[in-house]
Amino acid sequence: MLSDVKTSPTKGKSKEDGRWQSNWWDFHPLVEHIQRPVAWTTSSVIFVAHFTQPLVVARLLPSSKQFSIPSPAPVHSTPASYEPPTVISVSPNDHWLFAYFPGRETDGIGCLWNRGFHIDSWSVKEFWTFPRGAGVVAAAWAGAEREWVTSPDGSTSRLPHCGPLTPVTNPTLLLVTQAHQLNVCYLRTYSPSLRVMTCSLTQPYFASENPAHPAQEMPGGAKTSRQCIRASIGFIYSESSILIAMRSQRYPSDAMKHALDNSLEPVVPQGASQSPTSTDDSPASIDWDAWGEESTIDLCEVKLRFDGMIMSLISNPLPPLHHTQAKLTNLLFVCTPFRSDPTSSPRKDKQAPRNHPPELASTYLVATFLDFEDYSAPPKSEMTVFTLARNLPPTPGKPAWLARQIANRSFSPRVLTFSVPCVAPSISRKACVIAALVDTVGIVPRNARDRKEVPVGNLVVLQLSDLSTDPDWEDSVIMSPVESAGTHWPLSISVSPNRALVCAVSAVRTTIHVLPRIRVAIDTKDLILQRSPFALPLVSALLSRKSIADISHVLSLRSSSTDLLVDTLRGAILLLEANARSYSSIASRMPEALGAVVEIYRTKARQTEDEDDQRHFTALWQNAHDMCSIAAYMRAFEECRDDDGYDLDAVWQLVSLSGWVISFLENLLKECVALIDITDTEPKPKTEPVDVDVFSRDMTSSRASFLPSFDTPILLHLVHPFASSNLCDVVSHVNRFHKFLGSLTAKGESSHIARDVLLDLVSCSGLNVGALESALKGTITELKHIPSDDVRVALARCHPVPSMYAPLRKIVQTLTSSSIVDKPRLFIKPSDLIDGFASLSTSEQSGKKQEKDVITRGLLLKRGPGLSCVRCGSRSEIGSEIGVAGHISIKWRSWERKWSAHCICGGSWVSRNT
């Protein structure tokens, strides 16, 4: 089927006149039930089905790295017996993955994977078969965590639970099959095997996991006569009910197929015996109009209950929804945690009045259709919205839910290809959907024929109350390659974790589109929302531990200015501080904000083409990464500290961290020494690199392309309260550790060697660590008069701002005194003198910079594949056995284990060979 789509004709396209045109066959794959699923995880991994093979392929965004998920044993051993997966679903916590592989003349296979610490580490947990005619149509996960949202006023909160609670199962997977059945697949806590409960969706049914409970007979009948072709599973806030909508199609039964086969047999010769009787299944009595897609949408309510001991399923079919004979392209449940009524204003008080029922959630069912009529022109598309409300009070004999149609809209001459929910409770109380409206004809301007892409449509936000275009949102443009404009429309779509991007998959390619942005009025009173609408979802993502790759991707586009980037970070920092209850909680949120700074500026540096901008943004994200490193290494010293000193089993690890801290202090004080002769406080940045020698600058630093100035990124460590406090603490630990090793008696050869190494590092650095510690503690008082908003802006820009220049000047003068810095030793190193002799073999080796572990700061041994951070690109080999003479420090291992799931910048780990 995929090959047929790829070779579809492209009639009507005129390459000579620069026109492109779509015809009905370009949209027909949308209703042919060709499945190429896609799923976007919270760690920013996109899973798609392979074009031709039964494989699940993953891609890391924003990089182009790809990897394949291991297939279950039957699929791996006989891949020719299975189709590419038609259903792919990822759990909300990104720990579980499910895919269904249809069989070719055999039963299908469903597989459940479990993720390890690394986002590309997946292993098969369970796989099981599905009979032919009862394959999986839709999948969803129950028991998701409560979602974080951020309101425009700056307050953060968590939404109510959505769907049934699952306190004793992880995961809990819901599968709707072609046989109109719901399978609940789950792992009980501390249970190694997967359990499955099944209930009917077409008749009342009760199922329980209690073996003593008598099993109810499942509905009979041939599964091939009527099959579910599309389904949607909807969860409701603060309720345990599950709503399921299904669209079915009738196929010939086995008896009908047998009658058709007999009708095609050769004519019986004259005189031969022939049965005179005729059955109802003869071709003459077959109702040909009864075959094909039905004109109704079946509904069913399912309750998943847990009484403290066992789980049970109760299904209750609801009256179907009737519609036209048009082909259904999508079914979509949209549930909001509030009642959306555009005619009534939201209540100002949060408490409901007495004797008044609590405000219920609004639930909508959105259905989209295509009508090809006589197949002579592009199809007509329309969207229909139904609202579902519980029938209160419950009445015997009446349905538990009432459904009614509230809106219908036709989009001709444009065509609606896909739609996704756009629930934004943090911004407005309106329930909306994002719809893709594409054109059927377009013109490529002559002056733009050399472009690679042309616009073919728009992504618009529609209000569910009347399906009108929401004026609070800006439309975004859908781009398509020039050579395939108007063809290969997406078959499946998936929205990014923070609703900033959408991934669309067609039969031949995968594309990423930017979703609409909220339109902010100029006279709005909300300054945070006015400066950057991405600050709100960024804070929600940081609180939810979601990847922000989609937000950083949008901010790195050419259409996004640097001011938008800075305002986004500043607004996010402000919101994190506003929701912190104490100073300690503010400090705990700062690493999350620094991680966002690292990712956003690094993405911006990789996307920009200007070399000066690349160096500038690279210096910014590396400076933020240094702040993350200092905060992490400070905690390492604290955890490895004993009453009388430090844990000697971790002496070499602490020496490695001390060496990195001393190297960082050398770079910092070199910048301070270079600023001594500046008499004014105005910044003097240089956009062009200058030639410097080894006696004045460190050429290995990315900051060597700027002349000394007060806005040099590394100087932010001296004037930002959080960075300055961490720097002072880590210098204090290095000083204590230096004194502790210097006072050691004969306790082991390894400790004495480590002591000599650290003493050499300190003596050759040209720094008086003790005097530097005292000076840094004294400079903290200079930072109290800096305005709080300037502190946030400085962290968002990742370099000092003008209001910090005056205290920075005093701090620089203090740190460059002769009692702290020995300038000859600071600027002149023995390796610099040896490098001048080209004949020495060490000169070649000195030019090779050995890569170090971002966690331990030791040399990478490269004994295995290792790990790489998707956020900062740093590498590590944590988890390997590190010790001295067979001893492993428990305290060090405890600190190291904290970084098993993510880097010190907060980024996720991925295998280096991915």
PDB file of C-alpha atoms in Angstrom, residues 691-891:
ATOM      1  CA  ASP A 691      46.209  38.218  18.088  1.00  0.00           C
ATOM      2  CA  VAL A 692      47.437  37.475  21.578  1.00  0.00           C
ATOM      3  CA  ASP A 693      50.375  35.492  22.862  1.00  0.00           C
ATOM      4  CA  VAL A 694      50.648  32.968  25.631  1.00  0.00           C
ATOM      5  CA  PHE A 695      51.940  35.592  28.063  1.00  0.00           C
ATOM      6  CA  SER A 696      48.700  37.599  28.069  1.00  0.00           C
ATOM      7  CA  ARG A 697      45.793  35.307  27.173  1.00  0.00           C
ATOM      8  CA  ASP A 698      44.726  31.689  27.171  1.00  0.00           C
ATOM      9  CA  MET A 699      44.135  30.750  23.567  1.00  0.00           C
ATOM     10  CA  THR A 700      42.249  27.593  24.566  1.00  0.00           C
ATOM     11  CA  SER A 701      39.466  29.751  25.978  1.00  0.00           C
ATOM     12  CA  SER A 702      36.515  30.717  23.797  1.00  0.00           C
ATOM     13  CA  ARG A 703      36.745  34.186  25.346  1.00  0.00           C
ATOM     14  CA  ALA A 704      40.034  34.922  23.576  1.00  0.00           C
ATOM     15  CA  SER A 705      38.113  36.516  20.700  1.00  0.00           C
ATOM     16  CA  PHE A 706      37.082  39.500  22.872  1.00  0.00           C
ATOM     17  CA  LEU A 707      39.097  42.330  24.311  1.00  0.00           C
ATOM     18  CA  PRO A 708      38.846  42.852  28.093  1.00  0.00           C
ATOM     19  CA  SER A 709      35.515  44.391  29.036  1.00  0.00           C
ATOM     20  CA  PHE A 710      33.128  44.452  31.947  1.00  0.00           C
ATOM     21  CA  ASP A 711      30.552  42.395  30.042  1.00  0.00           C
ATOM     22  CA  THR A 712      32.854  39.414  29.562  1.00  0.00           C
ATOM     23  CA  PRO A 713      30.706  36.344  30.410  1.00  0.00           C
ATOM     24  CA  ILE A 714      33.092  34.772  32.934  1.00  0.00           C
ATOM     25  CA  LEU A 715      32.954  37.897  35.124  1.00  0.00           C
ATOM     26  CA  LEU A 716      29.319  37.120  35.923  1.00  0.00           C
ATOM     27  CA  HIS A 717      30.627  34.610  38.477  1.00  0.00           C
ATOM     28  CA  LEU A 718      31.784  37.555  40.598  1.00  0.00           C
ATOM     29  CA  VAL A 719      28.640  39.694  40.595  1.00  0.00           C
ATOM     30  CA  HIS A 720      25.707  37.283  40.396  1.00  0.00           C
ATOM     31  CA  PRO A 721      24.620  36.257  43.932  1.00  0.00           C
ATOM     32  CA  PHE A 722      23.991  32.597  43.126  1.00  0.00           C
ATOM     33  CA  ALA A 723      27.170  32.152  41.095  1.00  0.00           C
ATOM     34  CA  SER A 724      29.303  34.153  43.510  1.00  0.00           C
ATOM     35  CA  SER A 725      28.070  32.189  46.516  1.00  0.00           C
ATOM     36  CA  ASN A 726      28.804  28.849  44.847  1.00  0.00           C
ATOM     37  CA  LEU A 727      32.218  30.039  43.696  1.00  0.00           C
ATOM     38  CA  CYS A 728      33.109  31.147  47.206  1.00  0.00           C
ATOM     39  CA  ASP A 729      31.994  27.789  48.646  1.00  0.00           C
ATOM     40  CA  VAL A 730      33.886  25.670  46.132  1.00  0.00           C
ATOM     41  CA  VAL A 731      37.077  27.743  46.638  1.00  0.00           C
ATOM     42  CA  SER A 732      36.680  27.233  50.364  1.00  0.00           C
ATOM     43  CA  HIS A 733      36.443  23.447  49.849  1.00  0.00           C
ATOM     44  CA  VAL A 734      39.518  23.422  47.599  1.00  0.00           C
ATOM     45  CA  ASN A 735      41.441  25.391  50.205  1.00  0.00           C
ATOM     46  CA  ARG A 736      40.416  23.011  53.004  1.00  0.00           C
ATOM     47  CA  PHE A 737      41.162  19.981  50.871  1.00  0.00           C
ATOM     48  CA  HIS A 738      44.573  21.447  50.018  1.00  0.00           C
ATOM     49  CA  LYS A 739      45.380  21.966  53.704  1.00  0.00           C
ATOM     50  CA  PHE A 740      44.003  18.522  54.599  1.00  0.00           C
ATOM     51  CA  LEU A 741      46.279  16.735  52.121  1.00  0.00           C
ATOM     52  CA  GLY A 742      49.224  18.885  53.133  1.00  0.00           C
ATOM     53  CA  SER A 743      48.878  17.759  56.743  1.00  0.00           C
ATOM     54  CA  LEU A 744      48.701  14.037  55.957  1.00  0.00           C
ATOM     55  CA  THR A 745      51.115  11.647  57.604  1.00  0.00           C
ATOM     56  CA  ALA A 746      52.097   8.282  56.140  1.00  0.00           C
ATOM     57  CA  LYS A 747      48.667   6.768  55.417  1.00  0.00           C
ATOM     58  CA  GLY A 748      49.220   5.295  52.010  1.00  0.00           C
ATOM     59  CA  GLU A 749      51.259   5.736  48.902  1.00  0.00           C
ATOM     60  CA  SER A 750      48.230   6.716  46.824  1.00  0.00           C
ATOM     61  CA  SER A 751      47.244   9.535  49.171  1.00  0.00           C
ATOM     62  CA  HIS A 752      50.781  10.928  49.187  1.00  0.00           C
ATOM     63  CA  ILE A 753      50.943  10.912  45.390  1.00  0.00           C
ATOM     64  CA  ALA A 754      47.594  12.705  45.249  1.00  0.00           C
ATOM     65  CA  ARG A 755      48.871  15.235  47.776  1.00  0.00           C
ATOM     66  CA  ASP A 756      51.936  15.978  45.652  1.00  0.00           C
ATOM     67  CA  VAL A 757      49.805  16.385  42.537  1.00  0.00           C
ATOM     68  CA  LEU A 758      47.471  18.875  44.221  1.00  0.00           C
ATOM     69  CA  LEU A 759      50.347  20.808  45.783  1.00  0.00           C
ATOM     70  CA  ASP A 760      51.940  21.155  42.359  1.00  0.00           C
ATOM     71  CA  LEU A 761      48.651  22.335  40.855  1.00  0.00           C
ATOM     72  CA  VAL A 762      48.226  25.045  43.461  1.00  0.00           C
ATOM     73  CA  SER A 763      51.860  26.188  43.474  1.00  0.00           C
ATOM     74  CA  CYS A 764      52.039  26.430  39.664  1.00  0.00           C
ATOM     75  CA  SER A 765      48.733  28.264  39.375  1.00  0.00           C
ATOM     76  CA  GLY A 766      50.014  31.538  40.779  1.00  0.00           C
ATOM     77  CA  LEU A 767      47.038  31.781  43.141  1.00  0.00           C
ATOM     78  CA  ASN A 768      46.906  32.095  46.908  1.00  0.00           C
ATOM     79  CA  VAL A 769      43.806  29.994  47.467  1.00  0.00           C
ATOM     80  CA  GLY A 770      43.447  30.993  51.109  1.00  0.00           C
ATOM     81  CA  ALA A 771      43.663  34.726  50.380  1.00  0.00           C
ATOM     82  CA  LEU A 772      41.296  34.290  47.423  1.00  0.00           C
ATOM     83  CA  GLU A 773      38.732  32.626  49.682  1.00  0.00           C
ATOM     84  CA  SER A 774      38.837  35.519  52.149  1.00  0.00           C
ATOM     85  CA  ALA A 775      38.552  38.064  49.339  1.00  0.00           C
ATOM     86  CA  LEU A 776      35.536  36.354  47.780  1.00  0.00           C
ATOM     87  CA  LYS A 777      33.739  36.227  51.119  1.00  0.00           C
ATOM     88  CA  GLY A 778      34.314  39.940  51.528  1.00  0.00           C
ATOM     89  CA  THR A 779      32.911  40.814  48.107  1.00  0.00           C
ATOM     90  CA  ILE A 780      29.474  39.357  48.802  1.00  0.00           C
ATOM     91  CA  THR A 781      28.404  42.589  50.537  1.00  0.00           C
ATOM     92  CA  GLU A 782      29.040  44.495  47.280  1.00  0.00           C
ATOM     93  CA  LEU A 783      26.230  42.571  45.582  1.00  0.00           C
ATOM     94  CA  LYS A 784      23.374  43.513  47.915  1.00  0.00           C
ATOM     95  CA  HIS A 785      22.714  46.834  46.188  1.00  0.00           C
ATOM     96  CA  ILE A 786      22.242  45.402  42.686  1.00  0.00           C
ATOM     97  CA  PRO A 787      18.550  45.559  41.667  1.00  0.00           C
ATOM     98  CA  SER A 788      16.855  42.177  41.572  1.00  0.00           C
ATOM     99  CA  ASP A 789      15.585  42.620  38.037  1.00  0.00           C
ATOM    100  CA  ASP A 790      19.113  43.407  36.817  1.00  0.00           C
ATOM    101  CA  VAL A 791      20.288  40.177  38.431  1.00  0.00           C
ATOM    102  CA  ARG A 792      17.689  38.260  36.415  1.00  0.00           C
ATOM    103  CA  VAL A 793      18.573  40.075  33.195  1.00  0.00           C
ATOM    104  CA  ALA A 794      22.269  39.363  33.773  1.00  0.00           C
ATOM    105  CA  LEU A 795      21.586  35.661  34.187  1.00  0.00           C
ATOM    106  CA  ALA A 796      19.340  35.674  31.105  1.00  0.00           C
ATOM    107  CA  ARG A 797      22.068  37.396  29.071  1.00  0.00           C
ATOM    108  CA  CYS A 798      24.723  35.303  30.837  1.00  0.00           C
ATOM    109  CA  HIS A 799      27.083  38.263  31.273  1.00  0.00           C
ATOM    110  CA  PRO A 800      27.210  41.355  33.567  1.00  0.00           C
ATOM    111  CA  VAL A 801      24.886  44.283  32.845  1.00  0.00           C
ATOM    112  CA  PRO A 802      25.739  48.030  33.307  1.00  0.00           C
ATOM    113  CA  SER A 803      24.353  48.234  36.854  1.00  0.00           C
ATOM    114  CA  MET A 804      26.949  45.628  37.888  1.00  0.00           C
ATOM    115  CA  TYR A 805      29.974  47.464  36.504  1.00  0.00           C
ATOM    116  CA  ALA A 806      30.600  49.614  39.604  1.00  0.00           C
ATOM    117  CA  PRO A 807      30.696  46.738  42.142  1.00  0.00           C
ATOM    118  CA  LEU A 808      32.537  44.603  39.588  1.00  0.00           C
ATOM    119  CA  ARG A 809      35.278  47.210  39.338  1.00  0.00           C
ATOM    120  CA  LYS A 810      35.826  47.134  43.114  1.00  0.00           C
ATOM    121  CA  ILE A 811      35.848  43.321  43.148  1.00  0.00           C
ATOM    122  CA  VAL A 812      38.384  43.193  40.321  1.00  0.00           C
ATOM    123  CA  GLN A 813      40.696  45.620  42.118  1.00  0.00           C
ATOM    124  CA  THR A 814      40.482  43.478  45.260  1.00  0.00           C
ATOM    125  CA  LEU A 815      41.165  40.169  43.515  1.00  0.00           C
ATOM    126  CA  THR A 816      44.161  41.436  41.543  1.00  0.00           C
ATOM    127  CA  SER A 817      46.218  42.406  44.571  1.00  0.00           C
ATOM    128  CA  SER A 818      49.686  40.910  44.871  1.00  0.00           C
ATOM    129  CA  SER A 819      48.685  38.894  47.938  1.00  0.00           C
ATOM    130  CA  ILE A 820      46.219  36.858  45.837  1.00  0.00           C
ATOM    131  CA  VAL A 821      47.760  36.691  42.360  1.00  0.00           C
ATOM    132  CA  ASP A 822      51.331  35.920  41.341  1.00  0.00           C
ATOM    133  CA  LYS A 823      51.204  37.315  37.784  1.00  0.00           C
ATOM    134  CA  PRO A 824      54.352  35.616  36.371  1.00  0.00           C
ATOM    135  CA  ARG A 825      53.111  32.193  37.447  1.00  0.00           C
ATOM    136  CA  LEU A 826      49.547  33.010  36.401  1.00  0.00           C
ATOM    137  CA  PHE A 827      50.452  33.853  32.811  1.00  0.00           C
ATOM    138  CA  ILE A 828      53.625  31.827  32.205  1.00  0.00           C
ATOM    139  CA  LYS A 829      53.420  28.048  32.383  1.00  0.00           C
ATOM    140  CA  PRO A 830      56.244  25.544  31.902  1.00  0.00           C
ATOM    141  CA  SER A 831      54.373  24.074  28.919  1.00  0.00           C
ATOM    142  CA  ASP A 832      54.375  27.493  27.255  1.00  0.00           C
ATOM    143  CA  LEU A 833      58.169  27.578  27.390  1.00  0.00           C
ATOM    144  CA  ILE A 834      58.517  24.021  26.053  1.00  0.00           C
ATOM    145  CA  ASP A 835      56.121  24.695  23.173  1.00  0.00           C
ATOM    146  CA  GLY A 836      58.672  27.046  21.633  1.00  0.00           C
ATOM    147  CA  PHE A 837      60.975  24.163  20.696  1.00  0.00           C
ATOM    148  CA  ALA A 838      59.475  22.489  17.672  1.00  0.00           C
ATOM    149  CA  SER A 839      62.111  19.753  17.685  1.00  0.00           C
ATOM    150  CA  LEU A 840      60.948  18.344  21.013  1.00  0.00           C
ATOM    151  CA  SER A 841      58.481  15.477  20.828  1.00  0.00           C
ATOM    152  CA  THR A 842      56.493  16.983  23.699  1.00  0.00           C
ATOM    153  CA  SER A 843      55.525  19.893  21.486  1.00  0.00           C
ATOM    154  CA  GLU A 844      53.417  17.580  19.354  1.00  0.00           C
ATOM    155  CA  GLN A 845      51.805  15.926  22.334  1.00  0.00           C
ATOM    156  CA  SER A 846      51.028  19.221  24.028  1.00  0.00           C
ATOM    157  CA  GLY A 847      48.916  20.277  21.089  1.00  0.00           C
ATOM    158  CA  LYS A 848      46.594  17.332  21.610  1.00  0.00           C
ATOM    159  CA  LYS A 849      43.904  18.204  24.111  1.00  0.00           C
ATOM    160  CA  GLN A 850      42.748  15.067  25.875  1.00  0.00           C
ATOM    161  CA  GLU A 851      39.002  14.877  26.456  1.00  0.00           C
ATOM    162  CA  LYS A 852      37.797  14.757  30.052  1.00  0.00           C
ATOM    163  CA  ASP A 853      34.720  13.428  31.791  1.00  0.00           C
ATOM    164  CA  VAL A 854      32.169  16.176  32.436  1.00  0.00           C
ATOM    165  CA  ILE A 855      31.200  14.595  35.781  1.00  0.00           C
ATOM    166  CA  THR A 856      34.483  13.412  37.283  1.00  0.00           C
ATOM    167  CA  ARG A 857      36.792  15.735  35.276  1.00  0.00           C
ATOM    168  CA  GLY A 858      39.118  12.783  34.840  1.00  0.00           C
ATOM    169  CA  LEU A 859      40.440  11.595  31.505  1.00  0.00           C
ATOM    170  CA  LEU A 860      38.020   9.587  29.398  1.00  0.00           C
ATOM    171  CA  LEU A 861      39.380   6.047  29.248  1.00  0.00           C
ATOM    172  CA  LYS A 862      37.094   5.178  26.303  1.00  0.00           C
ATOM    173  CA  ARG A 863      36.796   1.558  27.420  1.00  0.00           C
ATOM    174  CA  GLY A 864      33.148   1.463  26.308  1.00  0.00           C
ATOM    175  CA  PRO A 865      30.699   3.436  24.194  1.00  0.00           C
ATOM    176  CA  GLY A 866      30.319   6.067  26.913  1.00  0.00           C
ATOM    177  CA  LEU A 867      27.591   8.678  27.243  1.00  0.00           C
ATOM    178  CA  SER A 868      26.895  12.013  25.620  1.00  0.00           C
ATOM    179  CA  CYS A 869      24.615  14.809  26.865  1.00  0.00           C
ATOM    180  CA  VAL A 870      21.942  15.866  24.400  1.00  0.00           C
ATOM    181  CA  ARG A 871      21.868  19.366  25.899  1.00  0.00           C
ATOM    182  CA  CYS A 872      25.527  20.420  26.132  1.00  0.00           C
ATOM    183  CA  GLY A 873      27.254  17.681  24.133  1.00  0.00           C
ATOM    184  CA  SER A 874      29.638  16.790  26.989  1.00  0.00           C
ATOM    185  CA  ARG A 875      30.762  13.213  27.454  1.00  0.00           C
ATOM    186  CA  SER A 876      31.053  10.955  30.457  1.00  0.00           C
ATOM    187  CA  GLU A 877      31.755   7.385  31.537  1.00  0.00           C
ATOM    188  CA  ILE A 878      29.889   7.398  34.841  1.00  0.00           C
ATOM    189  CA  GLY A 879      28.882   3.982  36.099  1.00  0.00           C
ATOM    190  CA  SER A 880      32.251   2.350  35.478  1.00  0.00           C
ATOM    191  CA  GLU A 881      34.172   0.995  38.439  1.00  0.00           C
ATOM    192  CA  ILE A 882      36.329   3.832  39.702  1.00  0.00           C
ATOM    193  CA  GLY A 883      38.527   3.310  42.720  1.00  0.00           C
ATOM    194  CA  VAL A 884      42.022   3.176  44.073  1.00  0.00           C
ATOM    195  CA  ALA A 885      43.635  -0.172  44.962  1.00  0.00           C
ATOM    196  CA  GLY A 886      40.245  -1.878  44.801  1.00  0.00           C
ATOM    197  CA  HIS A 887      38.542   0.613  47.130  1.00  0.00           C
ATOM    198  CA  ILE A 888      35.469   2.560  46.051  1.00  0.00           C
ATOM    199  CA  SER A 889      34.297   5.586  47.985  1.00  0.00           C
ATOM    200  CA  ILE A 890      30.690   5.101  48.995  1.00  0.00           C
ATOM    201  CA  LYS A 891      30.199   8.845  49.434  1.00  0.00           C
TER     202      LYS A 891
END
